[in-house]
PDB file of C-alpha atoms in Angstrom:
ATOM      1  CA  UNK A   2       0.000   0.000   0.000  1.00  0.00           C
ATOM      2  CA  UNK A   3       1.255   3.434  -0.954  1.00  0.00           C
ATOM      3  CA  UNK A   4       2.280   5.471   2.102  1.00  0.00           C
ATOM      4  CA  UNK A   5       1.206   9.109   2.614  1.00  0.00           C
ATOM      5  CA  UNK A   6       4.580  10.618   1.551  1.00  0.00           C
ATOM      6  CA  UNK A   7       4.633   8.640  -1.706  1.00  0.00           C
ATOM      7  CA  UNK A   8       1.053   9.683  -2.408  1.00  0.00           C
ATOM      8  CA  UNK A   9       1.860  13.372  -1.840  1.00  0.00           C
ATOM      9  CA  UNK A  10       4.972  13.088  -4.025  1.00  0.00           C
ATOM     10  CA  UNK A  11       2.910  11.504  -6.802  1.00  0.00           C
ATOM     11  CA  UNK A  12       0.268  14.238  -6.523  1.00  0.00           C
ATOM     12  CA  UNK A  13       2.950  16.941  -6.697  1.00  0.00           C
ATOM     13  CA  UNK A  14       4.542  15.372  -9.770  1.00  0.00           C
ATOM     14  CA  UNK A  15       1.136  15.060 -11.459  1.00  0.00           C
ATOM     15  CA  UNK A  16       0.357  18.716 -10.691  1.00  0.00           C
ATOM     16  CA  UNK A  17       3.825  19.760 -11.920  1.00  0.00           C
ATOM     17  CA  UNK A  18       3.230  17.879 -15.198  1.00  0.00           C
ATOM     18  CA  UNK A  19      -0.137  19.595 -15.724  1.00  0.00           C
ATOM     19  CA  UNK A  20       1.350  23.014 -14.925  1.00  0.00           C
ATOM     20  CA  UNK A  21       4.288  22.348 -17.287  1.00  0.00           C
ATOM     21  CA  UNK A  22       1.845  21.732 -20.132  1.00  0.00           C
ATOM     22  CA  UNK A  23      -0.154  24.811 -19.122  1.00  0.00           C
ATOM     23  CA  UNK A  24       2.955  27.031 -19.168  1.00  0.00           C
ATOM     24  CA  UNK A  25       3.822  25.843 -22.677  1.00  0.00           C
ATOM     25  CA  UNK A  26       0.252  26.266 -23.971  1.00  0.00           C
ATOM     26  CA  UNK A  27      -0.140  29.736 -22.460  1.00  0.00           C
ATOM     27  CA  UNK A  28       3.164  30.908 -23.912  1.00  0.00           C
ATOM     28  CA  UNK A  29       2.641  29.402 -27.371  1.00  0.00           C
ATOM     29  CA  UNK A  30      -1.048  30.211 -27.749  1.00  0.00           C
ATOM     30  CA  UNK A  31      -2.008  32.593 -24.967  1.00  0.00           C
ATOM     31  CA  UNK A  32       0.345  35.480 -25.686  1.00  0.00           C
ATOM     32  CA  UNK A  33      -2.237  37.144 -27.927  1.00  0.00           C
ATOM     33  CA  UNK A  34      -2.729  40.161 -25.647  1.00  0.00           C
ATOM     34  CA  UNK A  35      -0.475  42.982 -26.789  1.00  0.00           C
ATOM     35  CA  UNK A  36       0.496  46.150 -24.971  1.00  0.00           C
ATOM     36  CA  UNK A  37       2.822  48.147 -27.186  1.00  0.00           C
ATOM     37  CA  UNK A  38       5.112  45.986 -29.302  1.00  0.00           C
ATOM     38  CA  UNK A  39       5.264  43.092 -26.846  1.00  0.00           C
ATOM     39  CA  UNK A  40       2.796  40.408 -25.891  1.00  0.00           C
ATOM     40  CA  UNK A  41       1.701  39.740 -22.350  1.00  0.00           C
ATOM     41  CA  UNK A  42       0.255  36.531 -21.069  1.00  0.00           C
ATOM     42  CA  UNK A  43      -0.964  34.724 -17.999  1.00  0.00           C
ATOM     43  CA  UNK A  44       1.994  32.333 -18.048  1.00  0.00           C
ATOM     44  CA  UNK A  45       3.408  33.473 -14.691  1.00  0.00           C
ATOM     45  CA  UNK A  46       0.269  32.259 -12.882  1.00  0.00           C
ATOM     46  CA  UNK A  47       0.961  28.505 -13.260  1.00  0.00           C
ATOM     47  CA  UNK A  48       4.572  29.212 -12.274  1.00  0.00           C
ATOM     48  CA  UNK A  49       3.418  30.807  -9.003  1.00  0.00           C
ATOM     49  CA  UNK A  50       0.934  27.975  -8.379  1.00  0.00           C
ATOM     50  CA  UNK A  51       3.603  25.324  -8.962  1.00  0.00           C
ATOM     51  CA  UNK A  52       6.149  27.161  -6.826  1.00  0.00           C
ATOM     52  CA  UNK A  53       3.641  27.482  -3.976  1.00  0.00           C
ATOM     53  CA  UNK A  54       2.132  24.000  -4.064  1.00  0.00           C
ATOM     54  CA  UNK A  55       5.149  21.955  -5.171  1.00  0.00           C
ATOM     55  CA  UNK A  56       8.203  23.901  -3.964  1.00  0.00           C
ATOM     56  CA  UNK A  57      10.854  26.201  -5.385  1.00  0.00           C
ATOM     57  CA  UNK A  58      12.450  23.426  -7.470  1.00  0.00           C
ATOM     58  CA  UNK A  59       9.218  22.931  -9.436  1.00  0.00           C
ATOM     59  CA  UNK A  60       8.897  26.725  -9.633  1.00  0.00           C
ATOM     60  CA  UNK A  61      12.382  26.871 -11.174  1.00  0.00           C
ATOM     61  CA  UNK A  62      11.487  24.025 -13.573  1.00  0.00           C
ATOM     62  CA  UNK A  63       8.313  25.797 -14.698  1.00  0.00           C
ATOM     63  CA  UNK A  64      10.344  28.993 -15.147  1.00  0.00           C
ATOM     64  CA  UNK A  65      12.798  27.079 -17.340  1.00  0.00           C
ATOM     65  CA  UNK A  66       9.915  25.741 -19.445  1.00  0.00           C
ATOM     66  CA  UNK A  67       8.606  29.316 -19.707  1.00  0.00           C
ATOM     67  CA  UNK A  68      12.024  30.515 -20.903  1.00  0.00           C
ATOM     68  CA  UNK A  69      12.367  27.743 -23.482  1.00  0.00           C
ATOM     69  CA  UNK A  70       8.882  28.379 -24.882  1.00  0.00           C
ATOM     70  CA  UNK A  71       9.575  32.137 -25.084  1.00  0.00           C
ATOM     71  CA  UNK A  72      12.605  31.347 -27.244  1.00  0.00           C
ATOM     72  CA  UNK A  73      10.727  28.805 -29.391  1.00  0.00           C
ATOM     73  CA  UNK A  74       7.597  30.941 -29.808  1.00  0.00           C
ATOM     74  CA  UNK A  75       9.430  33.808 -31.518  1.00  0.00           C
ATOM     75  CA  UNK A  76       8.516  36.240 -28.747  1.00  0.00           C
ATOM     76  CA  UNK A  77      12.201  37.140 -28.327  1.00  0.00           C
ATOM     77  CA  UNK A  78      13.029  37.356 -32.042  1.00  0.00           C
ATOM     78  CA  UNK A  79      13.848  41.094 -31.947  1.00  0.00           C
ATOM     79  CA  UNK A  80      16.488  40.420 -29.317  1.00  0.00           C
ATOM     80  CA  UNK A  81      17.769  37.172 -30.880  1.00  0.00           C
ATOM     81  CA  UNK A  82      18.599  39.169 -34.023  1.00  0.00           C
ATOM     82  CA  UNK A  83      20.957  41.309 -31.925  1.00  0.00           C
ATOM     83  CA  UNK A  84      22.582  38.750 -29.578  1.00  0.00           C
ATOM     84  CA  UNK A  85      21.747  35.050 -29.396  1.00  0.00           C
ATOM     85  CA  UNK A  86      23.783  34.339 -26.217  1.00  0.00           C
ATOM     86  CA  UNK A  87      22.487  37.512 -24.534  1.00  0.00           C
ATOM     87  CA  UNK A  88      18.885  36.675 -25.377  1.00  0.00           C
ATOM     88  CA  UNK A  89      19.078  32.989 -24.439  1.00  0.00           C
ATOM     89  CA  UNK A  90      20.887  33.764 -21.179  1.00  0.00           C
ATOM     90  CA  UNK A  91      18.514  36.552 -20.164  1.00  0.00           C
ATOM     91  CA  UNK A  92      15.343  34.648 -21.046  1.00  0.00           C
ATOM     92  CA  UNK A  93      16.353  31.413 -19.315  1.00  0.00           C
ATOM     93  CA  UNK A  94      17.787  33.087 -16.197  1.00  0.00           C
ATOM     94  CA  UNK A  95      14.747  35.338 -15.715  1.00  0.00           C
ATOM     95  CA  UNK A  96      12.378  32.373 -16.078  1.00  0.00           C
ATOM     96  CA  UNK A  97      14.247  30.090 -13.681  1.00  0.00           C
ATOM     97  CA  UNK A  98      14.832  32.891 -11.162  1.00  0.00           C
ATOM     98  CA  UNK A  99      11.218  34.089 -11.085  1.00  0.00           C
ATOM     99  CA  UNK A 100       9.946  30.551 -10.417  1.00  0.00           C
ATOM    100  CA  UNK A 101      12.573  29.780  -7.785  1.00  0.00           C
ATOM    101  CA  UNK A 102      12.056  33.147  -6.066  1.00  0.00           C
ATOM    102  CA  UNK A 103       8.270  32.641  -5.966  1.00  0.00           C
ATOM    103  CA  UNK A 104       8.776  29.249  -4.303  1.00  0.00           C
ATOM    104  CA  UNK A 105      11.338  30.534  -1.803  1.00  0.00           C
ATOM    105  CA  UNK A 106       9.190  33.527  -0.823  1.00  0.00           C
ATOM    106  CA  UNK A 107       6.105  31.333  -0.497  1.00  0.00           C
ATOM    107  CA  UNK A 108       8.004  28.999   1.874  1.00  0.00           C
ATOM    108  CA  UNK A 109       9.265  31.988   3.871  1.00  0.00           C
ATOM    109  CA  UNK A 110       5.775  33.429   4.436  1.00  0.00           C
ATOM    110  CA  UNK A 111       3.733  30.207   4.540  1.00  0.00           C
ATOM    111  CA  UNK A 112       3.524  30.256   8.353  1.00  0.00           C
ATOM    112  CA  UNK A 113       1.702  33.600   8.207  1.00  0.00           C
ATOM    113  CA  UNK A 114      -1.031  32.039   6.100  1.00  0.00           C
ATOM    114  CA  UNK A 115      -1.181  30.084   2.874  1.00  0.00           C
ATOM    115  CA  UNK A 116      -3.000  32.728   0.831  1.00  0.00           C
ATOM    116  CA  UNK A 117      -0.897  35.616   2.106  1.00  0.00           C
ATOM    117  CA  UNK A 118       2.177  33.616   1.056  1.00  0.00           C
ATOM    118  CA  UNK A 119       0.649  32.981  -2.392  1.00  0.00           C
ATOM    119  CA  UNK A 120      -0.086  36.700  -2.854  1.00  0.00           C
ATOM    120  CA  UNK A 121       3.489  37.639  -1.893  1.00  0.00           C
ATOM    121  CA  UNK A 122       4.849  34.988  -4.281  1.00  0.00           C
ATOM    122  CA  UNK A 123       2.519  36.354  -6.975  1.00  0.00           C
ATOM    123  CA  UNK A 124       4.052  39.820  -6.477  1.00  0.00           C
ATOM    124  CA  UNK A 125       7.668  38.604  -6.378  1.00  0.00           C
ATOM    125  CA  UNK A 126       7.437  36.443  -9.538  1.00  0.00           C
ATOM    126  CA  UNK A 127       6.776  39.263 -12.069  1.00  0.00           C
ATOM    127  CA  UNK A 128       9.153  41.630 -10.236  1.00  0.00           C
ATOM    128  CA  UNK A 129      12.041  39.145 -10.560  1.00  0.00           C
ATOM    129  CA  UNK A 130      11.074  38.274 -14.135  1.00  0.00           C
ATOM    130  CA  UNK A 131      10.947  41.926 -15.192  1.00  0.00           C
ATOM    131  CA  UNK A 132      13.973  42.972 -13.120  1.00  0.00           C
ATOM    132  CA  UNK A 133      16.246  40.369 -14.708  1.00  0.00           C
ATOM    133  CA  UNK A 134      14.857  41.260 -18.151  1.00  0.00           C
ATOM    134  CA  UNK A 135      15.848  44.910 -17.569  1.00  0.00           C
ATOM    135  CA  UNK A 136      19.303  43.910 -16.293  1.00  0.00           C
ATOM    136  CA  UNK A 137      19.782  41.705 -19.374  1.00  0.00           C
ATOM    137  CA  UNK A 138      18.707  44.602 -21.610  1.00  0.00           C
ATOM    138  CA  UNK A 139      21.217  46.914 -19.931  1.00  0.00           C
ATOM    139  CA  UNK A 140      24.050  44.376 -20.279  1.00  0.00           C
ATOM    140  CA  UNK A 141      23.453  42.987 -23.776  1.00  0.00           C
ATOM    141  CA  UNK A 142      21.218  45.395 -25.707  1.00  0.00           C
ATOM    142  CA  UNK A 143      21.949  48.934 -24.552  1.00  0.00           C
ATOM    143  CA  UNK A 144      23.137  50.178 -27.980  1.00  0.00           C
ATOM    144  CA  UNK A 145      20.158  48.615 -29.734  1.00  0.00           C
ATOM    145  CA  UNK A 146      17.757  50.094 -27.194  1.00  0.00           C
ATOM    146  CA  UNK A 147      19.366  53.510 -27.671  1.00  0.00           C
ATOM    147  CA  UNK A 148      18.556  53.226 -31.376  1.00  0.00           C
ATOM    148  CA  UNK A 149      14.993  52.085 -30.688  1.00  0.00           C
ATOM    149  CA  UNK A 150      14.508  54.916 -28.191  1.00  0.00           C
ATOM    150  CA  UNK A 151      15.840  57.494 -30.686  1.00  0.00           C
ATOM    151  CA  UNK A 152      13.323  56.315 -33.282  1.00  0.00           C
ATOM    152  CA  UNK A 153      10.426  57.062 -30.912  1.00  0.00           C
ATOM    153  CA  UNK A 154       9.038  60.080 -29.118  1.00  0.00           C
ATOM    154  CA  UNK A 155      11.402  59.312 -26.202  1.00  0.00           C
ATOM    155  CA  UNK A 156      14.225  61.017 -28.115  1.00  0.00           C
ATOM    156  CA  UNK A 157      16.964  58.633 -27.059  1.00  0.00           C
ATOM    157  CA  UNK A 158      16.000  58.472 -23.374  1.00  0.00           C
ATOM    158  CA  UNK A 159      16.771  54.779 -22.863  1.00  0.00           C
ATOM    159  CA  UNK A 160      15.572  54.559 -19.258  1.00  0.00           C
ATOM    160  CA  UNK A 161      12.138  56.029 -20.055  1.00  0.00           C
ATOM    161  CA  UNK A 162      11.900  53.857 -23.175  1.00  0.00           C
ATOM    162  CA  UNK A 163      12.677  50.695 -21.185  1.00  0.00           C
ATOM    163  CA  UNK A 164      10.252  51.566 -18.396  1.00  0.00           C
ATOM    164  CA  UNK A 165       7.336  52.754 -20.518  1.00  0.00           C
ATOM    165  CA  UNK A 166       7.665  50.716 -23.733  1.00  0.00           C
ATOM    166  CA  UNK A 167       9.441  47.477 -22.800  1.00  0.00           C
ATOM    167  CA  UNK A 168       8.008  47.095 -19.298  1.00  0.00           C
ATOM    168  CA  UNK A 169       5.167  49.516 -18.438  1.00  0.00           C
ATOM    169  CA  UNK A 170       1.766  48.041 -19.257  1.00  0.00           C
ATOM    170  CA  UNK A 171       3.100  44.490 -19.579  1.00  0.00           C
ATOM    171  CA  UNK A 172       4.442  44.482 -16.033  1.00  0.00           C
ATOM    172  CA  UNK A 173       1.296  46.009 -14.536  1.00  0.00           C
ATOM    173  CA  UNK A 174      -0.959  43.557 -16.387  1.00  0.00           C
ATOM    174  CA  UNK A 175       1.116  40.563 -15.274  1.00  0.00           C
ATOM    175  CA  UNK A 176       1.370  41.829 -11.677  1.00  0.00           C
ATOM    176  CA  UNK A 177      -2.368  42.472 -11.284  1.00  0.00           C
ATOM    177  CA  UNK A 178      -3.430  39.234 -13.002  1.00  0.00           C
ATOM    178  CA  UNK A 179      -0.965  37.276 -10.840  1.00  0.00           C
ATOM    179  CA  UNK A 180      -2.221  38.843  -7.605  1.00  0.00           C
ATOM    180  CA  UNK A 181      -5.880  38.209  -8.501  1.00  0.00           C
ATOM    181  CA  UNK A 182      -5.710  34.792 -10.172  1.00  0.00           C
ATOM    182  CA  UNK A 183      -2.927  32.878  -8.396  1.00  0.00           C
ATOM    183  CA  UNK A 184      -4.603  32.787  -4.946  1.00  0.00           C
ATOM    184  CA  UNK A 185      -7.954  31.950  -6.586  1.00  0.00           C
ATOM    185  CA  UNK A 186      -6.376  29.025  -8.461  1.00  0.00           C
ATOM    186  CA  UNK A 187      -4.691  27.736  -5.287  1.00  0.00           C
ATOM    187  CA  UNK A 188      -8.057  27.893  -3.455  1.00  0.00           C
ATOM    188  CA  UNK A 189      -9.697  25.860  -6.239  1.00  0.00           C
ATOM    189  CA  UNK A 190      -6.915  23.242  -6.156  1.00  0.00           C
ATOM    190  CA  UNK A 191      -7.142  23.073  -2.335  1.00  0.00           C
ATOM    191  CA  UNK A 192     -10.920  22.615  -2.506  1.00  0.00           C
ATOM    192  CA  UNK A 193     -10.574  19.885  -5.136  1.00  0.00           C
ATOM    193  CA  UNK A 194      -7.920  18.103  -3.056  1.00  0.00           C
ATOM    194  CA  UNK A 195     -10.067  18.221   0.114  1.00  0.00           C
ATOM    195  CA  UNK A 196     -13.083  16.934  -1.758  1.00  0.00           C
ATOM    196  CA  UNK A 197     -10.999  14.083  -3.226  1.00  0.00           C
ATOM    197  CA  UNK A 198      -9.805  13.101   0.272  1.00  0.00           C
ATOM    198  CA  UNK A 199     -13.405  12.870   1.486  1.00  0.00           C
ATOM    199  CA  UNK A 200     -14.361  10.396  -1.266  1.00  0.00           C
TER     200      UNK A 200
END
């Protein structure tokens, strides 16, 4: 007979597999919402859910899957044309880091309440994702961004261009959707798990 630890491990792996597929589907097919020249999606939500319910390692794994699908989907093509190593490094590191950070922060605050911890993880995930993206832009693409900024109404102001064009609406959309939907999804999964235990 399967002991309780094995059963929980199996449930976590099954949830991680479902969330892995969801991350790929959302990135490949769900990035249809555009704010400015870049697409935004709900892909960070399953990363937060996985990080909270399965641990930081699964969060990091889901972040890696997110990074790989960003590269395969063509979402980073403008940057790949400038620097392949810079783009691949930035995209993979930001994905892995945002998932791992969400899991670590969730674990840190879990004692204060499960849903408070999920909300904090939902805030941290897009901040880390966006922060590493901006750092990668500053390291690998500063000359290109200067050219892009000069071609717009920002008149060569790279910082304003990065904040308002590359990040702005995308970050706010992802932050708000994460804060609203991640705790709701965790509640639904918790309710489903409790109901399954009663059967």
